[in-house]
mmCIF file of N, CA and C in Angstrom:
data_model
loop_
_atom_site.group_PDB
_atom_site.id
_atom_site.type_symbol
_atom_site.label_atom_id
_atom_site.label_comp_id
_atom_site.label_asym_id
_atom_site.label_seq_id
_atom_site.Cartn_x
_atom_site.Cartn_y
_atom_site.Cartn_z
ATOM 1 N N UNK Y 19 0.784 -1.176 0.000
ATOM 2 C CA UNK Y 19 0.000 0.000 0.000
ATOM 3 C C UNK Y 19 0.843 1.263 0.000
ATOM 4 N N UNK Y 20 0.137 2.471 -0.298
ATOM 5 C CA UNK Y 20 0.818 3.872 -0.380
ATOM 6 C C UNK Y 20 0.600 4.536 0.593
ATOM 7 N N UNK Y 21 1.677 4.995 1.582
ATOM 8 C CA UNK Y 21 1.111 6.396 2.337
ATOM 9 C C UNK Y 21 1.198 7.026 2.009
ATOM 10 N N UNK Y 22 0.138 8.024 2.330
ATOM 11 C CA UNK Y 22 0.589 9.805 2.358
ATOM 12 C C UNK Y 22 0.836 10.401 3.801
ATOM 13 N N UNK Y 23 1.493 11.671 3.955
ATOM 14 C CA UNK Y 23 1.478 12.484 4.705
ATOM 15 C C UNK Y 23 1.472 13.691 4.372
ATOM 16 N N UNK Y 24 0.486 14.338 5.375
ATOM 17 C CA UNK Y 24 0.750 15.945 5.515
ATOM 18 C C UNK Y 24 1.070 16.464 6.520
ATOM 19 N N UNK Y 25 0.961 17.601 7.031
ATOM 20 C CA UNK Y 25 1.349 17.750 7.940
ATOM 21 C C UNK Y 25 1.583 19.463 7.844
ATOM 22 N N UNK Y 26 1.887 20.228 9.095
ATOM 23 C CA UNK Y 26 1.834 21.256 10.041
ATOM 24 C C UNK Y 26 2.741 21.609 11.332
ATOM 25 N N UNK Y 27 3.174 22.044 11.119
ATOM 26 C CA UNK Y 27 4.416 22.343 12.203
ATOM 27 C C UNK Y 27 4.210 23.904 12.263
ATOM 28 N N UNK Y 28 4.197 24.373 13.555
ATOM 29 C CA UNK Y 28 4.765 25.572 14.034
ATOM 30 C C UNK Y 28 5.557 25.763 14.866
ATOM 31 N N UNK Y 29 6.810 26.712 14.196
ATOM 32 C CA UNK Y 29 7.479 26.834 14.876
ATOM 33 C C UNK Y 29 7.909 28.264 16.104
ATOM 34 N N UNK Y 30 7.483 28.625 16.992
ATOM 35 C CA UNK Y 30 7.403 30.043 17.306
ATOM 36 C C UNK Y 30 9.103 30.643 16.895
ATOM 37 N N UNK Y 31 8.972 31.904 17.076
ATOM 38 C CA UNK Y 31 9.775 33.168 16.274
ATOM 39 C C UNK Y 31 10.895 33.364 17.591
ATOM 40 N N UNK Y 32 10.611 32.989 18.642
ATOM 41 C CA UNK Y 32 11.646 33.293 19.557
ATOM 42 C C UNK Y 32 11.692 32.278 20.447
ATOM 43 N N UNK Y 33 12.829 31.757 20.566
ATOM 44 C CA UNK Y 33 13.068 30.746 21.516
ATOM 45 C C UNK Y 33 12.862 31.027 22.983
ATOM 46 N N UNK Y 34 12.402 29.716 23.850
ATOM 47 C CA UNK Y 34 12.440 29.781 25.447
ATOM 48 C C UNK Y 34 13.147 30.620 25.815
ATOM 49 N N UNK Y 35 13.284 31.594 27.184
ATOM 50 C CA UNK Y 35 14.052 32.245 27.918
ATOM 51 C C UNK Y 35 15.280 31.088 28.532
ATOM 52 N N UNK Y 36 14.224 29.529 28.827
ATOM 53 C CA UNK Y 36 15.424 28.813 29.464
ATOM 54 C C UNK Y 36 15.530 27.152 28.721
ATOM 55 N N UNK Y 37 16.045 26.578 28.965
ATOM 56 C CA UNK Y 37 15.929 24.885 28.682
ATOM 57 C C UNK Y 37 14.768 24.254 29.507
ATOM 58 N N UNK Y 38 15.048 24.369 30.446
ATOM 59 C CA UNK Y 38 14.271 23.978 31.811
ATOM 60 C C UNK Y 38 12.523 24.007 31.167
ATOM 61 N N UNK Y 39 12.268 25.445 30.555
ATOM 62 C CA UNK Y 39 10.775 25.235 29.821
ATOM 63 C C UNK Y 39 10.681 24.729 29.070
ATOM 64 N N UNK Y 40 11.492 24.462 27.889
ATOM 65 C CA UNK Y 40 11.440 23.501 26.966
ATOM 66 C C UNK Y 40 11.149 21.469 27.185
ATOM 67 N N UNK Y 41 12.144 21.080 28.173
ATOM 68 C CA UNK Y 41 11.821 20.272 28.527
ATOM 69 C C UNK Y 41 10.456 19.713 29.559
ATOM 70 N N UNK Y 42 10.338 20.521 30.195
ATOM 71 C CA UNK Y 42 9.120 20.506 30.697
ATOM 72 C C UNK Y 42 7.490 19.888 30.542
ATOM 73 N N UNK Y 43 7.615 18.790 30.825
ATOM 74 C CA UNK Y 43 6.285 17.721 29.898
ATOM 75 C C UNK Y 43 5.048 18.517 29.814
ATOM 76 N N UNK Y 44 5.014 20.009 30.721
ATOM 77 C CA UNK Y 44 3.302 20.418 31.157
ATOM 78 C C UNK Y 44 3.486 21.570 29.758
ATOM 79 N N UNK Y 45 5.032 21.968 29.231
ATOM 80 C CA UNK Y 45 4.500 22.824 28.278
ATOM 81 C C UNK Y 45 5.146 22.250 26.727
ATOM 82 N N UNK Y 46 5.099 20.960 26.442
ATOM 83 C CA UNK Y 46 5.418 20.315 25.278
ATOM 84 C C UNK Y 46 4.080 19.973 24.805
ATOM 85 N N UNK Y 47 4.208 20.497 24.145
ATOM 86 C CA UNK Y 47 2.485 21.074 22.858
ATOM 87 C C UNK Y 47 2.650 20.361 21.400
ATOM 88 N N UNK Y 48 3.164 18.760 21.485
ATOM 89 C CA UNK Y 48 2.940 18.367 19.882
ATOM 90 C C UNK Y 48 2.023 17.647 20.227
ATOM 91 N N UNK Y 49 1.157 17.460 19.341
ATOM 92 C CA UNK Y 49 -0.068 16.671 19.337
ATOM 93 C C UNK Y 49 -0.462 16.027 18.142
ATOM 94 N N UNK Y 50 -0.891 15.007 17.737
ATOM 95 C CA UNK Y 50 -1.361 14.024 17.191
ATOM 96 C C UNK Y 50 -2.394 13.829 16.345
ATOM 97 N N UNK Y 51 -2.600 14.939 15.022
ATOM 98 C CA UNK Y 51 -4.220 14.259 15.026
ATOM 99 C C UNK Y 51 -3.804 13.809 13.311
ATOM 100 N N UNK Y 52 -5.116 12.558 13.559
ATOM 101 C CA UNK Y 52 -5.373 12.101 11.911
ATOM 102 C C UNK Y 52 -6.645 12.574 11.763
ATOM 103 N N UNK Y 53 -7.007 13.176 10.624
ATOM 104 C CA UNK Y 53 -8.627 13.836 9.897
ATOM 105 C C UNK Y 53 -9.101 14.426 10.788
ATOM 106 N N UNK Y 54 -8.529 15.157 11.035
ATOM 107 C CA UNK Y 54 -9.431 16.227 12.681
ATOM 108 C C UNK Y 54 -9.596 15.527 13.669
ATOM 109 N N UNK Y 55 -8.499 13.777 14.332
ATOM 110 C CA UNK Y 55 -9.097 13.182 15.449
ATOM 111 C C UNK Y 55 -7.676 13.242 16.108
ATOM 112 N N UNK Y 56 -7.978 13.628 17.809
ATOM 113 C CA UNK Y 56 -6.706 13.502 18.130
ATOM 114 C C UNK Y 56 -6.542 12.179 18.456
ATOM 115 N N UNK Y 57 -4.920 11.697 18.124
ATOM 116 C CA UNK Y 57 -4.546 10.623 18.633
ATOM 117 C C UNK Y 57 -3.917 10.289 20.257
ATOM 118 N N UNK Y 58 -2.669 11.586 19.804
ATOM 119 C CA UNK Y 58 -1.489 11.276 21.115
ATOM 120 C C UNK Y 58 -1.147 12.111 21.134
ATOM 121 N N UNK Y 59 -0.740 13.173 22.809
ATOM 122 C CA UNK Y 59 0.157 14.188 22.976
ATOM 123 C C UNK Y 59 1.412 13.793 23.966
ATOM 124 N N UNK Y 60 1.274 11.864 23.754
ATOM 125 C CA UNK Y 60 2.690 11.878 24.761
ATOM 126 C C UNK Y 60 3.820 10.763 23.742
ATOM 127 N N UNK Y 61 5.015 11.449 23.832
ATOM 128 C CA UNK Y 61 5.822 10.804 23.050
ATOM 129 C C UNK Y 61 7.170 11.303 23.486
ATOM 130 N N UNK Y 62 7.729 10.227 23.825
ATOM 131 C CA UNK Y 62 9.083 9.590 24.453
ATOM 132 C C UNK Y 62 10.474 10.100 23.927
ATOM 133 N N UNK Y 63 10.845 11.134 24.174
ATOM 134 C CA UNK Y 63 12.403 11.735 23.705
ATOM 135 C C UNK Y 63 11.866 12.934 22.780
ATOM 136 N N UNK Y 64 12.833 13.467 22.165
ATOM 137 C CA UNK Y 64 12.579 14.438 21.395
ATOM 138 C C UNK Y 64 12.838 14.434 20.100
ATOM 139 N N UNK Y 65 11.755 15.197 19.194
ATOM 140 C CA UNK Y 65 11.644 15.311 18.205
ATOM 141 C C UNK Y 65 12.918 16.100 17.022
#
């Protein structure tokens, strides 16, 4: 079979003030969706 993908990424214009927020599981904002359904917002190491 064939996949496709699309996809959406934003990236903001100015980086964290620190690391410490970046890593931070309460403000890691990727999320998951197929056809408007969410799947998953937890995923193991970094992107």
């Amino acid at each position: 079979g064939e996949v496709e993908f699309r996809s959406i990424l934003y990236i903001p214009g100015m980086a964290p003030l620190n690391n410490e927020e970046v890593m931070n599981p309460k403000t890691k904002n990727i999320r998951l969706y197929v056809k408007r359904v969410f799947i998953s917002d937890d995923f193991d190491g970094e992107l």
